[in-house]
Amino acid sequence: MNNGELLTTDEAAELLGVDRRSVYTYVQRLEGFPQPERIGRTLLFERQALLDWRAKHPRRRRREAPPA
C-alpha cells in the first residue's frame, strides 16, 4: 500500500455509499476489491484505491416497488 490517504471502515463505507457491513463483505468476497491494511484490529483503506474501484464498479440503481 502506498502512502495515500487512509480511511477507516466507516469512512470507506461513506465514500462508497454503502453500509459498514457491506465493506467487510466486499473485502472477503469481491475479487479485485482493494484490500485493507490492518493496524491491530483496525482496517485502513487507501482512498484512491477505493475511488478507482468505484469508478470501475458504479452503484446499482435500486429497483422501484411495483405499483400498487
JSON list of N, CA and C in Angstrom, two decimals:
[
{"chain": "A", "resi": 1, "resn": "MET", "atom": "N", "xyz": [0.86, -1.18, 0.00]},
{"chain": "A", "resi": 1, "resn": "MET", "atom": "CA", "xyz": [0.00, 0.00, 0.00]},
{"chain": "A", "resi": 1, "resn": "MET", "atom": "C", "xyz": [0.89, 1.23, 0.00]},
{"chain": "A", "resi": 2, "resn": "ASN", "atom": "N", "xyz": [0.54, 2.20, -0.84]},
{"chain": "A", "resi": 2, "resn": "ASN", "atom": "CA", "xyz": [1.39, 3.38, -0.83]},
{"chain": "A", "resi": 2, "resn": "ASN", "atom": "C", "xyz": [0.93, 4.36, 0.24]},
{"chain": "A", "resi": 3, "resn": "ASN", "atom": "N", "xyz": [1.53, 5.51, 0.28]},
{"chain": "A", "resi": 3, "resn": "ASN", "atom": "CA", "xyz": [1.28, 6.45, 1.38]},
{"chain": "A", "resi": 3, "resn": "ASN", "atom": "C", "xyz": [0.13, 7.41, 1.10]},
{"chain": "A", "resi": 4, "resn": "GLY", "atom": "N", "xyz": [-0.89, 6.99, 0.35]},
{"chain": "A", "resi": 4, "resn": "GLY", "atom": "CA", "xyz": [-2.05, 7.83, 0.12]},
{"chain": "A", "resi": 4, "resn": "GLY", "atom": "C", "xyz": [-2.85, 7.99, 1.39]},
{"chain": "A", "resi": 5, "resn": "GLU", "atom": "N", "xyz": [-3.93, 8.74, 1.30]},
{"chain": "A", "resi": 5, "resn": "GLU", "atom": "CA", "xyz": [-4.80, 8.95, 2.45]},
{"chain": "A", "resi": 5, "resn": "GLU", "atom": "C", "xyz": [-5.48, 7.63, 2.83]},
{"chain": "A", "resi": 6, "resn": "LEU", "atom": "N", "xyz": [-5.42, 7.30, 4.12]},
{"chain": "A", "resi": 6, "resn": "LEU", "atom": "CA", "xyz": [-6.02, 6.06, 4.60]},
{"chain": "A", "resi": 6, "resn": "LEU", "atom": "C", "xyz": [-7.34, 6.35, 5.30]},
{"chain": "A", "resi": 7, "resn": "LEU", "atom": "N", "xyz": [-8.32, 5.49, 5.05]},
{"chain": "A", "resi": 7, "resn": "LEU", "atom": "CA", "xyz": [-9.65, 5.67, 5.62]},
{"chain": "A", "resi": 7, "resn": "LEU", "atom": "C", "xyz": [-10.02, 4.48, 6.49]},
{"chain": "A", "resi": 8, "resn": "THR", "atom": "N", "xyz": [-10.78, 4.73, 7.54]},
{"chain": "A", "resi": 8, "resn": "THR", "atom": "CA", "xyz": [-11.31, 3.65, 8.37]},
{"chain": "A", "resi": 8, "resn": "THR", "atom": "C", "xyz": [-12.44, 2.97, 7.60]},
{"chain": "A", "resi": 9, "resn": "THR", "atom": "N", "xyz": [-12.95, 1.89, 8.16]},
{"chain": "A", "resi": 9, "resn": "THR", "atom": "CA", "xyz": [-14.06, 1.18, 7.53]},
{"chain": "A", "resi": 9, "resn": "THR", "atom": "C", "xyz": [-15.29, 2.08, 7.42]},
{"chain": "A", "resi": 10, "resn": "ASP", "atom": "N", "xyz": [-15.59, 2.83, 8.46]},
{"chain": "A", "resi": 10, "resn": "ASP", "atom": "CA", "xyz": [-16.74, 3.75, 8.41]},
{"chain": "A", "resi": 10, "resn": "ASP", "atom": "C", "xyz": [-16.56, 4.80, 7.32]},
{"chain": "A", "resi": 11, "resn": "GLU", "atom": "N", "xyz": [-15.36, 5.36, 7.21]},
{"chain": "A", "resi": 11, "resn": "GLU", "atom": "CA", "xyz": [-15.10, 6.36, 6.18]},
{"chain": "A", "resi": 11, "resn": "GLU", "atom": "C", "xyz": [-15.16, 5.75, 4.78]},
{"chain": "A", "resi": 12, "resn": "ALA", "atom": "N", "xyz": [-14.65, 4.52, 4.65]},
{"chain": "A", "resi": 12, "resn": "ALA", "atom": "CA", "xyz": [-14.70, 3.83, 3.36]},
{"chain": "A", "resi": 12, "resn": "ALA", "atom": "C", "xyz": [-16.15, 3.58, 2.96]},
{"chain": "A", "resi": 13, "resn": "ALA", "atom": "N", "xyz": [-16.97, 3.16, 3.91]},
{"chain": "A", "resi": 13, "resn": "ALA", "atom": "CA", "xyz": [-18.39, 2.91, 3.63]},
{"chain": "A", "resi": 13, "resn": "ALA", "atom": "C", "xyz": [-19.08, 4.18, 3.17]},
{"chain": "A", "resi": 14, "resn": "GLU", "atom": "N", "xyz": [-18.80, 5.28, 3.84]},
{"chain": "A", "resi": 14, "resn": "GLU", "atom": "CA", "xyz": [-19.40, 6.56, 3.46]},
{"chain": "A", "resi": 14, "resn": "GLU", "atom": "C", "xyz": [-18.96, 6.97, 2.06]},
{"chain": "A", "resi": 15, "resn": "LEU", "atom": "N", "xyz": [-17.69, 6.82, 1.77]},
{"chain": "A", "resi": 15, "resn": "LEU", "atom": "CA", "xyz": [-17.16, 7.17, 0.46]},
{"chain": "A", "resi": 15, "resn": "LEU", "atom": "C", "xyz": [-17.82, 6.35, -0.65]},
{"chain": "A", "resi": 16, "resn": "LEU", "atom": "N", "xyz": [-18.05, 5.07, -0.39]},
{"chain": "A", "resi": 16, "resn": "LEU", "atom": "CA", "xyz": [-18.63, 4.18, -1.39]},
{"chain": "A", "resi": 16, "resn": "LEU", "atom": "C", "xyz": [-20.15, 4.23, -1.42]},
{"chain": "A", "resi": 17, "resn": "GLY", "atom": "N", "xyz": [-20.76, 4.82, -0.40]},
{"chain": "A", "resi": 17, "resn": "GLY", "atom": "CA", "xyz": [-22.21, 4.90, -0.34]},
{"chain": "A", "resi": 17, "resn": "GLY", "atom": "C", "xyz": [-22.87, 3.59, 0.03]},
{"chain": "A", "resi": 18, "resn": "VAL", "atom": "N", "xyz": [-22.20, 2.83, 0.88]},
{"chain": "A", "resi": 18, "resn": "VAL", "atom": "CA", "xyz": [-22.73, 1.55, 1.35]},
{"chain": "A", "resi": 18, "resn": "VAL", "atom": "C", "xyz": [-22.65, 1.53, 2.87]},
{"chain": "A", "resi": 19, "resn": "ASP", "atom": "N", "xyz": [-23.24, 0.49, 3.47]},
{"chain": "A", "resi": 19, "resn": "ASP", "atom": "CA", "xyz": [-23.11, 0.41, 4.92]},
{"chain": "A", "resi": 19, "resn": "ASP", "atom": "C", "xyz": [-21.81, -0.32, 5.30]},
{"chain": "A", "resi": 20, "resn": "ARG", "atom": "N", "xyz": [-21.46, -0.20, 6.54]},
{"chain": "A", "resi": 20, "resn": "ARG", "atom": "CA", "xyz": [-20.20, -0.74, 7.06]},
{"chain": "A", "resi": 20, "resn": "ARG", "atom": "C", "xyz": [-20.07, -2.24, 6.82]},
{"chain": "A", "resi": 21, "resn": "ARG", "atom": "N", "xyz": [-21.16, -2.98, 7.03]},
{"chain": "A", "resi": 21, "resn": "ARG", "atom": "CA", "xyz": [-21.10, -4.43, 6.85]},
{"chain": "A", "resi": 21, "resn": "ARG", "atom": "C", "xyz": [-20.82, -4.80, 5.39]},
{"chain": "A", "resi": 22, "resn": "SER", "atom": "N", "xyz": [-21.30, -3.99, 4.47]},
{"chain": "A", "resi": 22, "resn": "SER", "atom": "CA", "xyz": [-21.03, -4.25, 3.06]},
{"chain": "A", "resi": 22, "resn": "SER", "atom": "C", "xyz": [-19.54, -4.18, 2.77]},
{"chain": "A", "resi": 23, "resn": "VAL", "atom": "N", "xyz": [-18.85, -3.24, 3.39]},
{"chain": "A", "resi": 23, "resn": "VAL", "atom": "CA", "xyz": [-17.40, -3.13, 3.18]},
{"chain": "A", "resi": 23, "resn": "VAL", "atom": "C", "xyz": [-16.71, -4.41, 3.62]},
{"chain": "A", "resi": 24, "resn": "TYR", "atom": "N", "xyz": [-17.08, -4.95, 4.78]},
{"chain": "A", "resi": 24, "resn": "TYR", "atom": "CA", "xyz": [-16.48, -6.20, 5.24]},
{"chain": "A", "resi": 24, "resn": "TYR", "atom": "C", "xyz": [-16.78, -7.34, 4.27]},
{"chain": "A", "resi": 25, "resn": "THR", "atom": "N", "xyz": [-17.99, -7.37, 3.74]},
{"chain": "A", "resi": 25, "resn": "THR", "atom": "CA", "xyz": [-18.37, -8.40, 2.77]},
{"chain": "A", "resi": 25, "resn": "THR", "atom": "C", "xyz": [-17.54, -8.25, 1.50]},
{"chain": "A", "resi": 26, "resn": "TYR", "atom": "N", "xyz": [-17.38, -7.03, 1.02]},
{"chain": "A", "resi": 26, "resn": "TYR", "atom": "CA", "xyz": [-16.59, -6.79, -0.19]},
{"chain": "A", "resi": 26, "resn": "TYR", "atom": "C", "xyz": [-15.16, -7.27, -0.01]},
{"chain": "A", "resi": 27, "resn": "VAL", "atom": "N", "xyz": [-14.57, -6.99, 1.15]},
{"chain": "A", "resi": 27, "resn": "VAL", "atom": "CA", "xyz": [-13.19, -7.40, 1.42]},
{"chain": "A", "resi": 27, "resn": "VAL", "atom": "C", "xyz": [-13.06, -8.92, 1.32]},
{"chain": "A", "resi": 28, "resn": "GLN", "atom": "N", "xyz": [-14.04, -9.63, 1.86]},
{"chain": "A", "resi": 28, "resn": "GLN", "atom": "CA", "xyz": [-13.96, -11.09, 1.90]},
{"chain": "A", "resi": 28, "resn": "GLN", "atom": "C", "xyz": [-14.36, -11.76, 0.59]},
{"chain": "A", "resi": 29, "resn": "ARG", "atom": "N", "xyz": [-15.31, -11.17, -0.15]},
{"chain": "A", "resi": 29, "resn": "ARG", "atom": "CA", "xyz": [-15.92, -11.90, -1.26]},
{"chain": "A", "resi": 29, "resn": "ARG", "atom": "C", "xyz": [-15.69, -11.35, -2.65]},
{"chain": "A", "resi": 30, "resn": "LEU", "atom": "N", "xyz": [-15.38, -10.06, -2.78]},
{"chain": "A", "resi": 30, "resn": "LEU", "atom": "CA", "xyz": [-15.26, -9.49, -4.12]},
{"chain": "A", "resi": 30, "resn": "LEU", "atom": "C", "xyz": [-13.82, -9.51, -4.61]},
{"chain": "A", "resi": 31, "resn": "GLU", "atom": "N", "xyz": [-13.62, -10.25, -5.67]},
{"chain": "A", "resi": 31, "resn": "GLU", "atom": "CA", "xyz": [-12.30, -10.29, -6.28]},
{"chain": "A", "resi": 31, "resn": "GLU", "atom": "C", "xyz": [-12.00, -8.91, -6.86]},
{"chain": "A", "resi": 32, "resn": "GLY", "atom": "N", "xyz": [-10.83, -8.40, -6.58]},
{"chain": "A", "resi": 32, "resn": "GLY", "atom": "CA", "xyz": [-10.43, -7.10, -7.10]},
{"chain": "A", "resi": 32, "resn": "GLY", "atom": "C", "xyz": [-10.76, -5.92, -6.19]},
{"chain": "A", "resi": 33, "resn": "PHE", "atom": "N", "xyz": [-11.49, -6.18, -5.09]},
{"chain": "A", "resi": 33, "resn": "PHE", "atom": "CA", "xyz": [-11.78, -5.08, -4.16]},
{"chain": "A", "resi": 33, "resn": "PHE", "atom": "C", "xyz": [-10.50, -4.74, -3.41]},
{"chain": "A", "resi": 34, "resn": "PRO", "atom": "N", "xyz": [-10.20, -3.44, -3.23]},
{"chain": "A", "resi": 34, "resn": "PRO", "atom": "CA", "xyz": [-8.97, -3.05, -2.53]},
{"chain": "A", "resi": 34, "resn": "PRO", "atom": "C", "xyz": [-8.89, -3.66, -1.14]},
{"chain": "A", "resi": 35, "resn": "GLN", "atom": "N", "xyz": [-7.80, -4.33, -0.87]},
{"chain": "A", "resi": 35, "resn": "GLN", "atom": "CA", "xyz": [-7.62, -4.97, 0.43]},
{"chain": "A", "resi": 35, "resn": "GLN", "atom": "C", "xyz": [-7.03, -3.96, 1.42]},
{"chain": "A", "resi": 36, "resn": "PRO", "atom": "N", "xyz": [-7.55, -3.97, 2.62]},
{"chain": "A", "resi": 36, "resn": "PRO", "atom": "CA", "xyz": [-7.08, -3.00, 3.62]},
{"chain": "A", "resi": 36, "resn": "PRO", "atom": "C", "xyz": [-5.77, -3.42, 4.27]},
{"chain": "A", "resi": 37, "resn": "GLU", "atom": "N", "xyz": [-5.16, -2.45, 4.87]},
{"chain": "A", "resi": 37, "resn": "GLU", "atom": "CA", "xyz": [-4.01, -2.69, 5.73]},
{"chain": "A", "resi": 37, "resn": "GLU", "atom": "C", "xyz": [-4.56, -2.84, 7.14]},
{"chain": "A", "resi": 38, "resn": "ARG", "atom": "N", "xyz": [-4.06, -3.80, 7.87]},
{"chain": "A", "resi": 38, "resn": "ARG", "atom": "CA", "xyz": [-4.54, -4.00, 9.24]},
{"chain": "A", "resi": 38, "resn": "ARG", "atom": "C", "xyz": [-3.53, -3.40, 10.22]},
{"chain": "A", "resi": 39, "resn": "ILE", "atom": "N", "xyz": [-4.03, -2.55, 11.08]},
{"chain": "A", "resi": 39, "resn": "ILE", "atom": "CA", "xyz": [-3.24, -2.00, 12.18]},
{"chain": "A", "resi": 39, "resn": "ILE", "atom": "C", "xyz": [-3.97, -2.44, 13.44]},
{"chain": "A", "resi": 40, "resn": "GLY", "atom": "N", "xyz": [-3.47, -3.49, 14.06]},
{"chain": "A", "resi": 40, "resn": "GLY", "atom": "CA", "xyz": [-4.19, -4.09, 15.18]},
{"chain": "A", "resi": 40, "resn": "GLY", "atom": "C", "xyz": [-5.50, -4.65, 14.65]},
{"chain": "A", "resi": 41, "resn": "ARG", "atom": "N", "xyz": [-6.62, -4.23, 15.22]},
{"chain": "A", "resi": 41, "resn": "ARG", "atom": "CA", "xyz": [-7.93, -4.68, 14.76]},
{"chain": "A", "resi": 41, "resn": "ARG", "atom": "C", "xyz": [-8.55, -3.71, 13.74]},
{"chain": "A", "resi": 42, "resn": "THR", "atom": "N", "xyz": [-7.86, -2.61, 13.48]},
{"chain": "A", "resi": 42, "resn": "THR", "atom": "CA", "xyz": [-8.41, -1.58, 12.59]},
{"chain": "A", "resi": 42, "resn": "THR", "atom": "C", "xyz": [-8.03, -1.86, 11.14]},
{"chain": "A", "resi": 43, "resn": "LEU", "atom": "N", "xyz": [-9.01, -1.77, 10.26]},
{"chain": "A", "resi": 43, "resn": "LEU", "atom": "CA", "xyz": [-8.76, -1.88, 8.83]},
{"chain": "A", "resi": 43, "resn": "LEU", "atom": "C", "xyz": [-8.64, -0.47, 8.26]},
{"chain": "A", "resi": 44, "resn": "LEU", "atom": "N", "xyz": [-7.61, -0.26, 7.46]},
{"chain": "A", "resi": 44, "resn": "LEU", "atom": "CA", "xyz": [-7.40, 1.05, 6.82]},
{"chain": "A", "resi": 44, "resn": "LEU", "atom": "C", "xyz": [-7.33, 0.85, 5.32]},
{"chain": "A", "resi": 45, "resn": "PHE", "atom": "N", "xyz": [-8.14, 1.63, 4.60]},
{"chain": "A", "resi": 45, "resn": "PHE", "atom": "CA", "xyz": [-8.25, 1.52, 3.16]},
{"chain": "A", "resi": 45, "resn": "PHE", "atom": "C", "xyz": [-7.62, 2.73, 2.49]},
{"chain": "A", "resi": 46, "resn": "GLU", "atom": "N", "xyz": [-6.94, 2.50, 1.39]},
{"chain": "A", "resi": 46, "resn": "GLU", "atom": "CA", "xyz": [-6.37, 3.60, 0.63]},
{"chain": "A", "resi": 46, "resn": "GLU", "atom": "C", "xyz": [-7.50, 4.28, -0.15]},
{"chain": "A", "resi": 47, "resn": "ARG", "atom": "N", "xyz": [-7.67, 5.56, 0.08]},
{"chain": "A", "resi": 47, "resn": "ARG", "atom": "CA", "xyz": [-8.77, 6.32, -0.51]},
{"chain": "A", "resi": 47, "resn": "ARG", "atom": "C", "xyz": [-8.77, 6.22, -2.04]},
{"chain": "A", "resi": 48, "resn": "GLN", "atom": "N", "xyz": [-7.64, 6.44, -2.67]},
{"chain": "A", "resi": 48, "resn": "GLN", "atom": "CA", "xyz": [-7.59, 6.43, -4.13]},
{"chain": "A", "resi": 48, "resn": "GLN", "atom": "C", "xyz": [-7.92, 5.05, -4.69]},
{"chain": "A", "resi": 49, "resn": "ALA", "atom": "N", "xyz": [-7.50, 3.99, -4.03]},
{"chain": "A", "resi": 49, "resn": "ALA", "atom": "CA", "xyz": [-7.83, 2.64, -4.49]},
{"chain": "A", "resi": 49, "resn": "ALA", "atom": "C", "xyz": [-9.34, 2.41, -4.45]},
{"chain": "A", "resi": 50, "resn": "LEU", "atom": "N", "xyz": [-10.00, 2.93, -3.41]},
{"chain": "A", "resi": 50, "resn": "LEU", "atom": "CA", "xyz": [-11.46, 2.80, -3.32]},
{"chain": "A", "resi": 50, "resn": "LEU", "atom": "C", "xyz": [-12.14, 3.60, -4.43]},
{"chain": "A", "resi": 51, "resn": "LEU", "atom": "N", "xyz": [-11.65, 4.81, -4.69]},
{"chain": "A", "resi": 51, "resn": "LEU", "atom": "CA", "xyz": [-12.22, 5.63, -5.75]},
{"chain": "A", "resi": 51, "resn": "LEU", "atom": "C", "xyz": [-12.04, 4.97, -7.12]},
{"chain": "A", "resi": 52, "resn": "ASP", "atom": "N", "xyz": [-10.87, 4.40, -7.35]},
{"chain": "A", "resi": 52, "resn": "ASP", "atom": "CA", "xyz": [-10.61, 3.70, -8.61]},
{"chain": "A", "resi": 52, "resn": "ASP", "atom": "C", "xyz": [-11.54, 2.50, -8.76]},
{"chain": "A", "resi": 53, "resn": "TRP", "atom": "N", "xyz": [-11.74, 1.75, -7.67]},
{"chain": "A", "resi": 53, "resn": "TRP", "atom": "CA", "xyz": [-12.63, 0.59, -7.71]},
{"chain": "A", "resi": 53, "resn": "TRP", "atom": "C", "xyz": [-14.06, 1.04, -8.00]},
{"chain": "A", "resi": 54, "resn": "ARG", "atom": "N", "xyz": [-14.52, 2.10, -7.32]},
{"chain": "A", "resi": 54, "resn": "ARG", "atom": "CA", "xyz": [-15.88, 2.59, -7.53]},
{"chain": "A", "resi": 54, "resn": "ARG", "atom": "C", "xyz": [-16.08, 3.05, -8.97]},
{"chain": "A", "resi": 55, "resn": "ALA", "atom": "N", "xyz": [-15.08, 3.67, -9.57]},
{"chain": "A", "resi": 55, "resn": "ALA", "atom": "CA", "xyz": [-15.20, 4.13, -10.96]},
{"chain": "A", "resi": 55, "resn": "ALA", "atom": "C", "xyz": [-15.42, 2.95, -11.91]},
{"chain": "A", "resi": 56, "resn": "LYS", "atom": "N", "xyz": [-14.83, 1.81, -11.60]},
{"chain": "A", "resi": 56, "resn": "LYS", "atom": "CA", "xyz": [-14.99, 0.62, -12.43]},
{"chain": "A", "resi": 56, "resn": "LYS", "atom": "C", "xyz": [-16.24, -0.16, -12.08]},
{"chain": "A", "resi": 57, "resn": "HIS", "atom": "N", "xyz": [-16.82, 0.10, -10.91]},
{"chain": "A", "resi": 57, "resn": "HIS", "atom": "CA", "xyz": [-18.00, -0.63, -10.43]},
{"chain": "A", "resi": 57, "resn": "HIS", "atom": "C", "xyz": [-19.04, 0.36, -9.92]},
{"chain": "A", "resi": 58, "resn": "PRO", "atom": "N", "xyz": [-19.74, 1.02, -10.83]},
{"chain": "A", "resi": 58, "resn": "PRO", "atom": "CA", "xyz": [-20.73, 2.02, -10.39]},
{"chain": "A", "resi": 58, "resn": "PRO", "atom": "C", "xyz": [-21.84, 1.39, -9.56]},
{"chain": "A", "resi": 59, "resn": "ARG", "atom": "N", "xyz": [-22.44, 2.21, -8.72]},
{"chain": "A", "resi": 59, "resn": "ARG", "atom": "CA", "xyz": [-23.53, 1.73, -7.87]},
{"chain": "A", "resi": 59, "resn": "ARG", "atom": "C", "xyz": [-24.71, 1.30, -8.72]},
{"chain": "A", "resi": 60, "resn": "ARG", "atom": "N", "xyz": [-25.37, 0.26, -8.26]},
{"chain": "A", "resi": 60, "resn": "ARG", "atom": "CA", "xyz": [-26.58, -0.20, -8.93]},
{"chain": "A", "resi": 60, "resn": "ARG", "atom": "C", "xyz": [-27.74, 0.69, -8.52]},
{"chain": "A", "resi": 61, "resn": "ARG", "atom": "N", "xyz": [-28.63, 0.89, -9.46]},
{"chain": "A", "resi": 61, "resn": "ARG", "atom": "CA", "xyz": [-29.84, 1.63, -9.12]},
{"chain": "A", "resi": 61, "resn": "ARG", "atom": "C", "xyz": [-30.78, 0.70, -8.39]},
{"chain": "A", "resi": 62, "resn": "ARG", "atom": "N", "xyz": [-31.44, 1.22, -7.38]},
{"chain": "A", "resi": 62, "resn": "ARG", "atom": "CA", "xyz": [-32.41, 0.42, -6.63]},
{"chain": "A", "resi": 62, "resn": "ARG", "atom": "C", "xyz": [-33.63, 0.18, -7.49]},
{"chain": "A", "resi": 63, "resn": "ARG", "atom": "N", "xyz": [-34.17, -0.99, -7.34]},
{"chain": "A", "resi": 63, "resn": "ARG", "atom": "CA", "xyz": [-35.42, -1.29, -8.03]},
{"chain": "A", "resi": 63, "resn": "ARG", "atom": "C", "xyz": [-36.55, -0.56, -7.35]},
{"chain": "A", "resi": 64, "resn": "GLU", "atom": "N", "xyz": [-37.44, -0.09, -8.17]},
{"chain": "A", "resi": 64, "resn": "GLU", "atom": "CA", "xyz": [-38.60, 0.59, -7.61]},
{"chain": "A", "resi": 64, "resn": "GLU", "atom": "C", "xyz": [-39.67, -0.44, -7.33]},
{"chain": "A", "resi": 65, "resn": "ALA", "atom": "N", "xyz": [-40.43, -0.20, -6.28]},
{"chain": "A", "resi": 65, "resn": "ALA", "atom": "CA", "xyz": [-41.52, -1.13, -5.93]},
{"chain": "A", "resi": 65, "resn": "ALA", "atom": "C", "xyz": [-42.58, -1.09, -7.03]},
{"chain": "A", "resi": 66, "resn": "PRO", "atom": "N", "xyz": [-43.16, -2.24, -7.34]},
{"chain": "A", "resi": 66, "resn": "PRO", "atom": "CA", "xyz": [-44.21, -2.25, -8.36]},
{"chain": "A", "resi": 66, "resn": "PRO", "atom": "C", "xyz": [-45.41, -1.42, -7.91]},
{"chain": "A", "resi": 67, "resn": "PRO", "atom": "N", "xyz": [-46.10, -0.81, -8.86]},
{"chain": "A", "resi": 67, "resn": "PRO", "atom": "CA", "xyz": [-47.25, -0.01, -8.47]},
{"chain": "A", "resi": 67, "resn": "PRO", "atom": "C", "xyz": [-48.31, -0.85, -7.75]},
{"chain": "A", "resi": 68, "resn": "ALA", "atom": "N", "xyz": [-48.95, -0.25, -6.80]},
{"chain": "A", "resi": 68, "resn": "ALA", "atom": "CA", "xyz": [-49.96, -0.98, -6.01]},
{"chain": "A", "resi": 68, "resn": "ALA", "atom": "C", "xyz": [-51.29, -1.07, -6.71]}
]
